Amino acid sequence: MMRSRLSLISSKMSLFLRTPFASTPFYHHRFPTIFLQPKKDVQSLCYGLQNGLFFKNHVSALPLRCLSMNSSEEIIPDRNGDDPLHYETIEDVEPIDLWEEEVEVEAEIGDGGDGGGIVLQSCSWGEQALSIARDVLLSFGDDMELYAFKTSPHGYIYVRLDKLPNEYGSLSMEEMEEFSRQYKKRLDEAGALGKIPDDLALEVSSPGAERLLKVPGDLSRFKHRPMRVSYIEEVNSRSIEKDGIFFMESIDAESGSCVWKLADVKENRDPAAKGRPLSRKKKDWRLTLPYAMVKKVTLYLDY
């Protein structure tokens, strides 16, 4: 259900991104920075999209990519041809007219999206852009981390920031705007020096509740929240894939395993119990899983 609601928002955002946000006699700014809010804001976000409030309250326009209004070619600033670090737009970034649509695939740990991690996709300028992002993040203290960073050969930078004290890791709108403002400034400076292409597009967001949890790294942080765990269990010499809604009870680093207990949620209760809590037998049940047997862990949202 959550995925379909986000897909609806995504389609409306795509429509917005294909509509000019601001223009001048010389430049047409097509690519504002988009800030995505956690699940609790989905209903208000849908309402805003339908009633025109979204653009006022949920979008900050910090364009990084500019297209010429007077020509089909992108403007290329003067460069020193003898400097191998200098970039020219047409040669180093494939020009496009619309915001890049990411292919919908199941998230995996380290994919640069919901699975976190760094993915540069062979972009020669990716390491420089990543280094700048990390430098900017230092000014935000220890409460904020780079959850995911991905660059695209088409000239896009996708940044996901994680706020450690927040229960879902979500940043406030003001924090994302401030990071984006500082990061854009540094990117513009590096682009002017020819260290990176100067027409990059930026998207800043927060992983929120859709994230994949790393095992065992993220388990202690979210131990007070129920998690949906997909795992492999050996039954009669056969490997069977199962899933359940659990709380993480403990981690044994020495043996490389974790202990889970059933969460008192509707999916784990007896349908005949008519809303009553878990039985004593279910409350006392425990599941010990080696890390290698855990396939996927996400936060359980209907709690």
PDB file of C-alpha atoms in Angstrom:
ATOM      1  CA  MET A   1       0.000   0.000   0.000  1.00  0.00           C
ATOM      2  CA  MET A   2       2.821   2.354   0.904  1.00  0.00           C
ATOM      3  CA  ARG A   3       4.552   1.715  -2.419  1.00  0.00           C
ATOM      4  CA  SER A   4       1.460   2.536  -4.486  1.00  0.00           C
ATOM      5  CA  ARG A   5       0.848   5.796  -2.626  1.00  0.00           C
ATOM      6  CA  LEU A   6       4.420   6.874  -3.181  1.00  0.00           C
ATOM      7  CA  SER A   7       4.126   5.898  -6.846  1.00  0.00           C
ATOM      8  CA  LEU A   8       1.159   8.264  -7.182  1.00  0.00           C
ATOM      9  CA  ILE A   9       3.197  11.089  -5.680  1.00  0.00           C
ATOM     10  CA  SER A  10       6.144  10.191  -7.901  1.00  0.00           C
ATOM     11  CA  SER A  11       4.040  10.490 -11.039  1.00  0.00           C
ATOM     12  CA  LYS A  12       2.772  13.910 -10.003  1.00  0.00           C
ATOM     13  CA  MET A  13       6.288  15.039  -9.159  1.00  0.00           C
ATOM     14  CA  SER A  14       7.424  13.881 -12.600  1.00  0.00           C
ATOM     15  CA  LEU A  15       4.693  15.999 -14.175  1.00  0.00           C
ATOM     16  CA  PHE A  16       5.874  18.983 -12.119  1.00  0.00           C
ATOM     17  CA  LEU A  17       9.502  18.461 -13.105  1.00  0.00           C
ATOM     18  CA  ARG A  18       8.525  18.561 -16.762  1.00  0.00           C
ATOM     19  CA  THR A  19       6.947  21.983 -16.252  1.00  0.00           C
ATOM     20  CA  PRO A  20       9.270  25.031 -16.263  1.00  0.00           C
ATOM     21  CA  PHE A  21       9.645  26.237 -12.692  1.00  0.00           C
ATOM     22  CA  ALA A  22      11.307  29.566 -13.424  1.00  0.00           C
ATOM     23  CA  SER A  23      12.824  31.254 -16.424  1.00  0.00           C
ATOM     24  CA  THR A  24      14.756  34.324 -17.460  1.00  0.00           C
ATOM     25  CA  PRO A  25      15.397  35.767 -20.933  1.00  0.00           C
ATOM     26  CA  PHE A  26      18.603  33.705 -21.106  1.00  0.00           C
ATOM     27  CA  TYR A  27      18.129  30.557 -19.060  1.00  0.00           C
ATOM     28  CA  HIS A  28      15.419  28.011 -18.447  1.00  0.00           C
ATOM     29  CA  HIS A  29      15.718  26.357 -15.033  1.00  0.00           C
ATOM     30  CA  ARG A  30      14.210  22.896 -15.173  1.00  0.00           C
ATOM     31  CA  PHE A  31      15.645  21.029 -12.256  1.00  0.00           C
ATOM     32  CA  PRO A  32      14.709  22.136  -8.723  1.00  0.00           C
ATOM     33  CA  THR A  33      15.873  20.179  -5.715  1.00  0.00           C
ATOM     34  CA  ILE A  34      13.135  17.897  -4.401  1.00  0.00           C
ATOM     35  CA  PHE A  35      12.803  17.105  -0.709  1.00  0.00           C
ATOM     36  CA  LEU A  36      10.780  13.991   0.195  1.00  0.00           C
ATOM     37  CA  GLN A  37       9.108  13.733   3.583  1.00  0.00           C
ATOM     38  CA  PRO A  38       8.586  10.535   5.668  1.00  0.00           C
ATOM     39  CA  LYS A  39       5.404   8.477   5.645  1.00  0.00           C
ATOM     40  CA  LYS A  40       3.531  10.578   8.180  1.00  0.00           C
ATOM     41  CA  ASP A  41       3.493  13.479   5.715  1.00  0.00           C
ATOM     42  CA  VAL A  42       2.191  11.495   2.738  1.00  0.00           C
ATOM     43  CA  GLN A  43      -1.461  12.473   3.248  1.00  0.00           C
ATOM     44  CA  SER A  44      -0.680  16.169   3.569  1.00  0.00           C
ATOM     45  CA  LEU A  45       1.642  15.899   0.570  1.00  0.00           C
ATOM     46  CA  CYS A  46      -1.131  14.376  -1.568  1.00  0.00           C
ATOM     47  CA  TYR A  47      -3.507  17.119  -0.415  1.00  0.00           C
ATOM     48  CA  GLY A  48      -0.952  19.756  -1.290  1.00  0.00           C
ATOM     49  CA  LEU A  49      -0.415  18.301  -4.756  1.00  0.00           C
ATOM     50  CA  GLN A  50      -4.157  18.435  -5.419  1.00  0.00           C
ATOM     51  CA  ASN A  51      -4.655  21.927  -4.027  1.00  0.00           C
ATOM     52  CA  GLY A  52      -1.516  23.724  -5.132  1.00  0.00           C
ATOM     53  CA  LEU A  53       0.019  23.952  -1.661  1.00  0.00           C
ATOM     54  CA  PHE A  54       2.828  21.528  -2.436  1.00  0.00           C
ATOM     55  CA  PHE A  55       4.765  24.034  -4.459  1.00  0.00           C
ATOM     56  CA  LYS A  56       4.690  26.611  -1.681  1.00  0.00           C
ATOM     57  CA  ASN A  57       5.473  24.369   1.289  1.00  0.00           C
ATOM     58  CA  HIS A  58       7.344  21.308   0.037  1.00  0.00           C
ATOM     59  CA  VAL A  59       9.641  22.408  -2.796  1.00  0.00           C
ATOM     60  CA  SER A  60      12.783  24.451  -2.666  1.00  0.00           C
ATOM     61  CA  ALA A  61      14.030  25.545  -6.068  1.00  0.00           C
ATOM     62  CA  LEU A  62      17.805  25.289  -6.128  1.00  0.00           C
ATOM     63  CA  PRO A  63      18.499  24.640  -9.820  1.00  0.00           C
ATOM     64  CA  LEU A  64      21.882  23.305 -10.839  1.00  0.00           C
ATOM     65  CA  ARG A  65      21.236  22.571 -14.514  1.00  0.00           C
ATOM     66  CA  CYS A  66      20.497  25.367 -16.958  1.00  0.00           C
ATOM     67  CA  LEU A  67      19.527  25.055 -20.610  1.00  0.00           C
ATOM     68  CA  SER A  68      19.850  27.828 -23.176  1.00  0.00           C
ATOM     69  CA  MET A  69      16.566  29.320 -24.362  1.00  0.00           C
ATOM     70  CA  ASN A  70      18.140  30.640 -27.544  1.00  0.00           C
ATOM     71  CA  SER A  71      19.726  27.466 -28.905  1.00  0.00           C
ATOM     72  CA  SER A  72      19.323  23.723 -28.854  1.00  0.00           C
ATOM     73  CA  GLU A  73      22.873  23.477 -27.558  1.00  0.00           C
ATOM     74  CA  GLU A  74      23.843  23.880 -23.933  1.00  0.00           C
ATOM     75  CA  ILE A  75      26.068  26.812 -23.034  1.00  0.00           C
ATOM     76  CA  ILE A  76      29.708  25.815 -22.573  1.00  0.00           C
ATOM     77  CA  PRO A  77      31.793  28.247 -20.511  1.00  0.00           C
ATOM     78  CA  ASP A  78      35.348  29.038 -21.573  1.00  0.00           C
ATOM     79  CA  ARG A  79      37.818  26.415 -20.411  1.00  0.00           C
ATOM     80  CA  ASN A  80      41.570  25.979 -20.428  1.00  0.00           C
ATOM     81  CA  GLY A  81      42.052  23.225 -22.984  1.00  0.00           C
ATOM     82  CA  ASP A  82      45.443  22.280 -21.552  1.00  0.00           C
ATOM     83  CA  ASP A  83      44.048  21.381 -18.132  1.00  0.00           C
ATOM     84  CA  PRO A  84      42.875  17.721 -18.013  1.00  0.00           C
ATOM     85  CA  LEU A  85      40.767  18.481 -14.926  1.00  0.00           C
ATOM     86  CA  HIS A  86      38.547  20.892 -16.812  1.00  0.00           C
ATOM     87  CA  TYR A  87      35.183  19.598 -17.985  1.00  0.00           C
ATOM     88  CA  GLU A  88      33.061  20.623 -20.927  1.00  0.00           C
ATOM     89  CA  THR A  89      29.348  19.943 -20.700  1.00  0.00           C
ATOM     90  CA  ILE A  90      28.677  18.155 -23.974  1.00  0.00           C
ATOM     91  CA  GLU A  91      31.728  15.887 -23.750  1.00  0.00           C
ATOM     92  CA  ASP A  92      31.523  14.944 -20.069  1.00  0.00           C
ATOM     93  CA  VAL A  93      27.801  14.908 -19.296  1.00  0.00           C
ATOM     94  CA  GLU A  94      25.195  13.654 -21.708  1.00  0.00           C
ATOM     95  CA  PRO A  95      22.678  16.526 -22.131  1.00  0.00           C
ATOM     96  CA  ILE A  96      19.023  15.698 -21.489  1.00  0.00           C
ATOM     97  CA  ASP A  97      15.803  17.691 -21.496  1.00  0.00           C
ATOM     98  CA  LEU A  98      13.841  15.924 -18.740  1.00  0.00           C
ATOM     99  CA  TRP A  99      14.547  14.820 -15.210  1.00  0.00           C
ATOM    100  CA  GLU A 100      16.039  11.347 -15.186  1.00  0.00           C
ATOM    101  CA  GLU A 101      13.631   8.575 -14.245  1.00  0.00           C
ATOM    102  CA  GLU A 102      15.271   5.892 -12.101  1.00  0.00           C
ATOM    103  CA  VAL A 103      14.334   2.336 -13.012  1.00  0.00           C
ATOM    104  CA  GLU A 104      12.081   0.766 -10.387  1.00  0.00           C
ATOM    105  CA  VAL A 105      13.989  -2.215  -8.998  1.00  0.00           C
ATOM    106  CA  GLU A 106      13.904  -3.994  -5.676  1.00  0.00           C
ATOM    107  CA  ALA A 107      16.211  -2.282  -3.214  1.00  0.00           C
ATOM    108  CA  GLU A 108      19.444  -3.998  -2.223  1.00  0.00           C
ATOM    109  CA  ILE A 109      21.995  -3.159   0.418  1.00  0.00           C
ATOM    110  CA  GLY A 110      24.589  -0.806  -1.090  1.00  0.00           C
ATOM    111  CA  ASP A 111      22.538   0.204  -4.149  1.00  0.00           C
ATOM    112  CA  GLY A 112      22.909   3.938  -3.520  1.00  0.00           C
ATOM    113  CA  GLY A 113      19.146   4.287  -2.910  1.00  0.00           C
ATOM    114  CA  ASP A 114      16.913   2.708  -0.252  1.00  0.00           C
ATOM    115  CA  GLY A 115      19.727   0.242   0.398  1.00  0.00           C
ATOM    116  CA  GLY A 116      22.227   2.999   1.170  1.00  0.00           C
ATOM    117  CA  GLY A 117      25.865   3.012   0.114  1.00  0.00           C
ATOM    118  CA  ILE A 118      27.935   4.787  -2.516  1.00  0.00           C
ATOM    119  CA  VAL A 119      27.355   4.170  -6.242  1.00  0.00           C
ATOM    120  CA  LEU A 120      29.262   6.365  -8.693  1.00  0.00           C
ATOM    121  CA  GLN A 121      28.447   4.434 -11.904  1.00  0.00           C
ATOM    122  CA  SER A 122      31.876   5.092 -13.456  1.00  0.00           C
ATOM    123  CA  CYS A 123      31.408   8.874 -13.391  1.00  0.00           C
ATOM    124  CA  SER A 124      34.881  10.415 -13.586  1.00  0.00           C
ATOM    125  CA  TRP A 125      33.665  13.364 -11.500  1.00  0.00           C
ATOM    126  CA  GLY A 126      31.848  11.218  -8.920  1.00  0.00           C
ATOM    127  CA  GLU A 127      34.655  11.038  -6.348  1.00  0.00           C
ATOM    128  CA  GLN A 128      35.044  14.817  -6.386  1.00  0.00           C
ATOM    129  CA  ALA A 129      31.305  15.366  -5.925  1.00  0.00           C
ATOM    130  CA  LEU A 130      31.275  12.812  -3.089  1.00  0.00           C
ATOM    131  CA  SER A 131      34.231  14.484  -1.377  1.00  0.00           C
ATOM    132  CA  ILE A 132      32.449  17.845  -1.504  1.00  0.00           C
ATOM    133  CA  ALA A 133      29.275  16.323  -0.022  1.00  0.00           C
ATOM    134  CA  ARG A 134      31.244  14.844   2.866  1.00  0.00           C
ATOM    135  CA  ASP A 135      32.973  18.168   3.521  1.00  0.00           C
ATOM    136  CA  VAL A 136      29.636  20.003   3.637  1.00  0.00           C
ATOM    137  CA  LEU A 137      28.181  17.390   5.969  1.00  0.00           C
ATOM    138  CA  LEU A 138      30.905  18.060   8.552  1.00  0.00           C
ATOM    139  CA  SER A 139      29.283  21.387   9.406  1.00  0.00           C
ATOM    140  CA  PHE A 140      26.097  19.594  10.506  1.00  0.00           C
ATOM    141  CA  GLY A 141      27.707  17.735  13.401  1.00  0.00           C
ATOM    142  CA  ASP A 142      27.615  14.084  14.402  1.00  0.00           C
ATOM    143  CA  ASP A 143      23.809  13.739  14.279  1.00  0.00           C
ATOM    144  CA  MET A 144      23.712  13.616  10.482  1.00  0.00           C
ATOM    145  CA  GLU A 145      25.287  11.060   8.157  1.00  0.00           C
ATOM    146  CA  LEU A 146      25.462  10.356   4.456  1.00  0.00           C
ATOM    147  CA  TYR A 147      23.147   7.367   4.047  1.00  0.00           C
ATOM    148  CA  ALA A 148      23.368   7.027   0.269  1.00  0.00           C
ATOM    149  CA  PHE A 149      25.114   8.799  -2.587  1.00  0.00           C
ATOM    150  CA  LYS A 150      24.699   8.050  -6.261  1.00  0.00           C
ATOM    151  CA  THR A 151      25.836   9.744  -9.433  1.00  0.00           C
ATOM    152  CA  SER A 152      24.548   9.195 -12.949  1.00  0.00           C
ATOM    153  CA  PRO A 153      26.395   9.449 -16.274  1.00  0.00           C
ATOM    154  CA  HIS A 154      23.586  11.819 -17.323  1.00  0.00           C
ATOM    155  CA  GLY A 155      24.824  14.353 -14.753  1.00  0.00           C
ATOM    156  CA  TYR A 156      22.625  13.702 -11.720  1.00  0.00           C
ATOM    157  CA  ILE A 157      23.589  13.553  -8.055  1.00  0.00           C
ATOM    158  CA  TYR A 158      21.270  11.755  -5.632  1.00  0.00           C
ATOM    159  CA  VAL A 159      21.972  12.381  -1.946  1.00  0.00           C
ATOM    160  CA  ARG A 160      20.167  10.719   0.965  1.00  0.00           C
ATOM    161  CA  LEU A 161      20.895  12.062   4.425  1.00  0.00           C
ATOM    162  CA  ASP A 162      20.288  10.191   7.658  1.00  0.00           C
ATOM    163  CA  LYS A 163      19.518  11.971  10.938  1.00  0.00           C
ATOM    164  CA  LEU A 164      20.554   9.573  13.677  1.00  0.00           C
ATOM    165  CA  PRO A 165      18.366  10.882  16.551  1.00  0.00           C
ATOM    166  CA  ASN A 166      15.186  10.648  14.460  1.00  0.00           C
ATOM    167  CA  GLU A 167      13.208   7.409  14.759  1.00  0.00           C
ATOM    168  CA  TYR A 168      13.102   7.002  10.970  1.00  0.00           C
ATOM    169  CA  GLY A 169      16.293   8.891  10.174  1.00  0.00           C
ATOM    170  CA  SER A 170      14.326  11.737   8.580  1.00  0.00           C
ATOM    171  CA  LEU A 171      15.608  15.308   8.411  1.00  0.00           C
ATOM    172  CA  SER A 172      13.511  18.431   8.720  1.00  0.00           C
ATOM    173  CA  MET A 173      12.764  20.458   5.597  1.00  0.00           C
ATOM    174  CA  GLU A 174      14.986  23.259   6.896  1.00  0.00           C
ATOM    175  CA  GLU A 175      17.943  20.905   7.370  1.00  0.00           C
ATOM    176  CA  MET A 176      17.637  19.503   3.855  1.00  0.00           C
ATOM    177  CA  GLU A 177      17.314  22.973   2.383  1.00  0.00           C
ATOM    178  CA  GLU A 178      20.402  24.180   4.228  1.00  0.00           C
ATOM    179  CA  PHE A 179      22.480  21.181   3.176  1.00  0.00           C
ATOM    180  CA  SER A 180      21.334  21.577  -0.418  1.00  0.00           C
ATOM    181  CA  ARG A 181      22.136  25.303  -0.391  1.00  0.00           C
ATOM    182  CA  GLN A 182      25.670  24.736   0.937  1.00  0.00           C
ATOM    183  CA  TYR A 183      26.305  21.744  -1.324  1.00  0.00           C
ATOM    184  CA  LYS A 184      25.070  23.569  -4.410  1.00  0.00           C
ATOM    185  CA  LYS A 185      27.358  26.494  -3.630  1.00  0.00           C
ATOM    186  CA  ARG A 186      30.381  24.201  -3.374  1.00  0.00           C
ATOM    187  CA  LEU A 187      29.424  22.364  -6.570  1.00  0.00           C
ATOM    188  CA  ASP A 188      29.071  25.657  -8.408  1.00  0.00           C
ATOM    189  CA  GLU A 189      32.544  26.721  -7.199  1.00  0.00           C
ATOM    190  CA  ALA A 190      34.090  23.413  -8.304  1.00  0.00           C
ATOM    191  CA  GLY A 191      32.295  23.654 -11.647  1.00  0.00           C
ATOM    192  CA  ALA A 192      33.616  27.168 -12.228  1.00  0.00           C
ATOM    193  CA  LEU A 193      37.142  25.830 -11.683  1.00  0.00           C
ATOM    194  CA  GLY A 194      36.555  22.962 -14.105  1.00  0.00           C
ATOM    195  CA  LYS A 195      36.957  20.264 -11.450  1.00  0.00           C
ATOM    196  CA  ILE A 196      33.497  18.845 -12.169  1.00  0.00           C
ATOM    197  CA  PRO A 197      30.907  19.459 -14.901  1.00  0.00           C
ATOM    198  CA  ASP A 198      29.114  22.731 -14.218  1.00  0.00           C
ATOM    199  CA  ASP A 199      25.600  21.608 -15.207  1.00  0.00           C
ATOM    200  CA  LEU A 200      24.871  18.885 -12.652  1.00  0.00           C
ATOM    201  CA  ALA A 201      21.358  18.240 -11.298  1.00  0.00           C
ATOM    202  CA  LEU A 202      20.869  17.568  -7.593  1.00  0.00           C
ATOM    203  CA  GLU A 203      18.246  15.679  -5.594  1.00  0.00           C
ATOM    204  CA  VAL A 204      18.413  15.647  -1.787  1.00  0.00           C
ATOM    205  CA  SER A 205      16.158  13.412   0.291  1.00  0.00           C
ATOM    206  CA  SER A 206      15.991  11.306   3.430  1.00  0.00           C
ATOM    207  CA  PRO A 207      15.797   7.492   3.548  1.00  0.00           C
ATOM    208  CA  GLY A 208      13.022   7.549   6.141  1.00  0.00           C
ATOM    209  CA  ALA A 209      11.081   4.384   6.826  1.00  0.00           C
ATOM    210  CA  GLU A 210      11.626   2.873   3.372  1.00  0.00           C
ATOM    211  CA  ARG A 211      15.262   2.081   4.086  1.00  0.00           C
ATOM    212  CA  LEU A 212      16.778  -1.366   4.173  1.00  0.00           C
ATOM    213  CA  LEU A 213      18.442  -2.121   7.504  1.00  0.00           C
ATOM    214  CA  LYS A 214      22.001  -3.410   7.544  1.00  0.00           C
ATOM    215  CA  VAL A 215      22.632  -6.572   9.560  1.00  0.00           C
ATOM    216  CA  PRO A 216      23.917  -6.279  12.194  1.00  0.00           C
ATOM    217  CA  GLY A 217      24.903  -2.588  11.914  1.00  0.00           C
ATOM    218  CA  ASP A 218      21.414  -1.024  12.066  1.00  0.00           C
ATOM    219  CA  LEU A 219      19.689  -3.504  14.362  1.00  0.00           C
ATOM    220  CA  SER A 220      20.654  -1.973  17.704  1.00  0.00           C
ATOM    221  CA  ARG A 221      19.600   1.486  16.557  1.00  0.00           C
ATOM    222  CA  PHE A 222      16.080   0.319  15.690  1.00  0.00           C
ATOM    223  CA  LYS A 223      15.671  -2.361  18.361  1.00  0.00           C
ATOM    224  CA  HIS A 224      12.717  -0.502  19.913  1.00  0.00           C
ATOM    225  CA  ARG A 225      10.757  -0.672  16.675  1.00  0.00           C
ATOM    226  CA  PRO A 226       9.213  -3.757  15.067  1.00  0.00           C
ATOM    227  CA  MET A 227      10.926  -4.961  11.897  1.00  0.00           C
ATOM    228  CA  ARG A 228       9.848  -7.132   9.005  1.00  0.00           C
ATOM    229  CA  VAL A 229      12.472  -9.824   8.651  1.00  0.00           C
ATOM    230  CA  SER A 230      12.890 -12.123   5.656  1.00  0.00           C
ATOM    231  CA  TYR A 231      15.106 -15.087   6.500  1.00  0.00           C
ATOM    232  CA  ILE A 232      16.114 -18.611   5.569  1.00  0.00           C
ATOM    233  CA  GLU A 233      15.273 -21.476   7.888  1.00  0.00           C
ATOM    234  CA  GLU A 234      16.557 -25.029   7.590  1.00  0.00           C
ATOM    235  CA  VAL A 235      13.658 -27.514   7.795  1.00  0.00           C
ATOM    236  CA  ASN A 236      14.330 -31.217   7.217  1.00  0.00           C
ATOM    237  CA  SER A 237      17.540 -30.435   5.304  1.00  0.00           C
ATOM    238  CA  ARG A 238      15.681 -27.966   3.106  1.00  0.00           C
ATOM    239  CA  SER A 239      16.112 -24.186   3.002  1.00  0.00           C
ATOM    240  CA  ILE A 240      12.763 -22.427   3.320  1.00  0.00           C
ATOM    241  CA  GLU A 241      12.347 -18.677   3.009  1.00  0.00           C
ATOM    242  CA  LYS A 242      10.122 -17.154   5.667  1.00  0.00           C
ATOM    243  CA  ASP A 243       9.284 -13.725   7.015  1.00  0.00           C
ATOM    244  CA  GLY A 244       7.817 -12.286  10.181  1.00  0.00           C
ATOM    245  CA  ILE A 245       7.368  -9.168  12.289  1.00  0.00           C
ATOM    246  CA  PHE A 246       9.870  -9.184  15.146  1.00  0.00           C
ATOM    247  CA  PHE A 247      11.673  -7.114  17.713  1.00  0.00           C
ATOM    248  CA  MET A 248      15.412  -7.596  17.870  1.00  0.00           C
ATOM    249  CA  GLU A 249      16.209  -8.829  21.377  1.00  0.00           C
ATOM    250  CA  SER A 250      19.961  -9.315  21.331  1.00  0.00           C
ATOM    251  CA  ILE A 251      23.054  -9.640  19.163  1.00  0.00           C
ATOM    252  CA  ASP A 252      25.854 -12.119  19.710  1.00  0.00           C
ATOM    253  CA  ALA A 253      28.812 -10.671  17.855  1.00  0.00           C
ATOM    254  CA  GLU A 254      31.026 -13.618  18.749  1.00  0.00           C
ATOM    255  CA  SER A 255      28.780 -16.207  17.102  1.00  0.00           C
ATOM    256  CA  GLY A 256      27.546 -13.801  14.403  1.00  0.00           C
ATOM    257  CA  SER A 257      23.877 -14.229  15.198  1.00  0.00           C
ATOM    258  CA  CYS A 258      20.878 -12.277  16.489  1.00  0.00           C
ATOM    259  CA  VAL A 259      17.870 -13.253  18.601  1.00  0.00           C
ATOM    260  CA  TRP A 260      14.370 -12.151  17.638  1.00  0.00           C
ATOM    261  CA  LYS A 261      11.039 -12.162  19.470  1.00  0.00           C
ATOM    262  CA  LEU A 262       7.541 -11.784  18.022  1.00  0.00           C
ATOM    263  CA  ALA A 263       6.134  -8.257  17.908  1.00  0.00           C
ATOM    264  CA  ASP A 264       2.658  -7.827  19.358  1.00  0.00           C
ATOM    265  CA  VAL A 265       1.042  -6.757  16.090  1.00  0.00           C
ATOM    266  CA  LYS A 266      -2.065  -7.877  14.233  1.00  0.00           C
ATOM    267  CA  GLU A 267      -0.174 -10.122  11.823  1.00  0.00           C
ATOM    268  CA  ASN A 268       1.208 -12.191  14.717  1.00  0.00           C
ATOM    269  CA  ARG A 269      -2.018 -12.529  16.708  1.00  0.00           C
ATOM    270  CA  ASP A 270      -4.496 -15.360  16.490  1.00  0.00           C
ATOM    271  CA  PRO A 271      -7.415 -14.201  14.281  1.00  0.00           C
ATOM    272  CA  ALA A 272      -9.810 -15.862  16.716  1.00  0.00           C
ATOM    273  CA  ALA A 273      -8.413 -13.820  19.609  1.00  0.00           C
ATOM    274  CA  LYS A 274     -10.430 -10.753  18.498  1.00  0.00           C
ATOM    275  CA  GLY A 275      -7.740  -8.166  19.101  1.00  0.00           C
ATOM    276  CA  ARG A 276      -6.339  -9.606  22.292  1.00  0.00           C
ATOM    277  CA  PRO A 277      -2.530  -9.418  22.764  1.00  0.00           C
ATOM    278  CA  LEU A 278      -0.130 -12.275  22.071  1.00  0.00           C
ATOM    279  CA  SER A 279      -0.449 -15.431  24.129  1.00  0.00           C
ATOM    280  CA  ARG A 280       2.201 -16.204  26.733  1.00  0.00           C
ATOM    281  CA  LYS A 281       3.552 -18.983  24.511  1.00  0.00           C
ATOM    282  CA  LYS A 282       4.101 -16.575  21.615  1.00  0.00           C
ATOM    283  CA  LYS A 283       5.619 -13.938  23.889  1.00  0.00           C
ATOM    284  CA  ASP A 284       8.179 -16.467  25.150  1.00  0.00           C
ATOM    285  CA  TRP A 285       9.059 -17.762  21.657  1.00  0.00           C
ATOM    286  CA  ARG A 286      12.499 -16.809  20.333  1.00  0.00           C
ATOM    287  CA  LEU A 287      14.230 -17.157  16.955  1.00  0.00           C
ATOM    288  CA  THR A 288      18.019 -17.247  16.696  1.00  0.00           C
ATOM    289  CA  LEU A 289      19.372 -16.454  13.249  1.00  0.00           C
ATOM    290  CA  PRO A 290      22.941 -16.277  11.985  1.00  0.00           C
ATOM    291  CA  TYR A 291      23.574 -13.067  10.070  1.00  0.00           C
ATOM    292  CA  ALA A 292      24.021 -15.047   6.868  1.00  0.00           C
ATOM    293  CA  MET A 293      20.467 -16.441   7.132  1.00  0.00           C
ATOM    294  CA  VAL A 294      18.874 -12.971   7.238  1.00  0.00           C
ATOM    295  CA  LYS A 295      17.953 -11.892   3.713  1.00  0.00           C
ATOM    296  CA  LYS A 296      16.217  -8.564   4.262  1.00  0.00           C
ATOM    297  CA  VAL A 297      15.149  -6.332   7.163  1.00  0.00           C
ATOM    298  CA  THR A 298      12.900  -3.267   6.941  1.00  0.00           C
ATOM    299  CA  LEU A 299      11.002  -1.219   9.506  1.00  0.00           C
ATOM    300  CA  TYR A 300       7.411  -2.320  10.120  1.00  0.00           C
ATOM    301  CA  LEU A 301       5.215   0.738   9.723  1.00  0.00           C
ATOM    302  CA  ASP A 302       1.702  -0.373  10.747  1.00  0.00           C
ATOM    303  CA  TYR A 303       2.513  -0.406  14.443  1.00  0.00           C
TER     304      TYR A 303
END
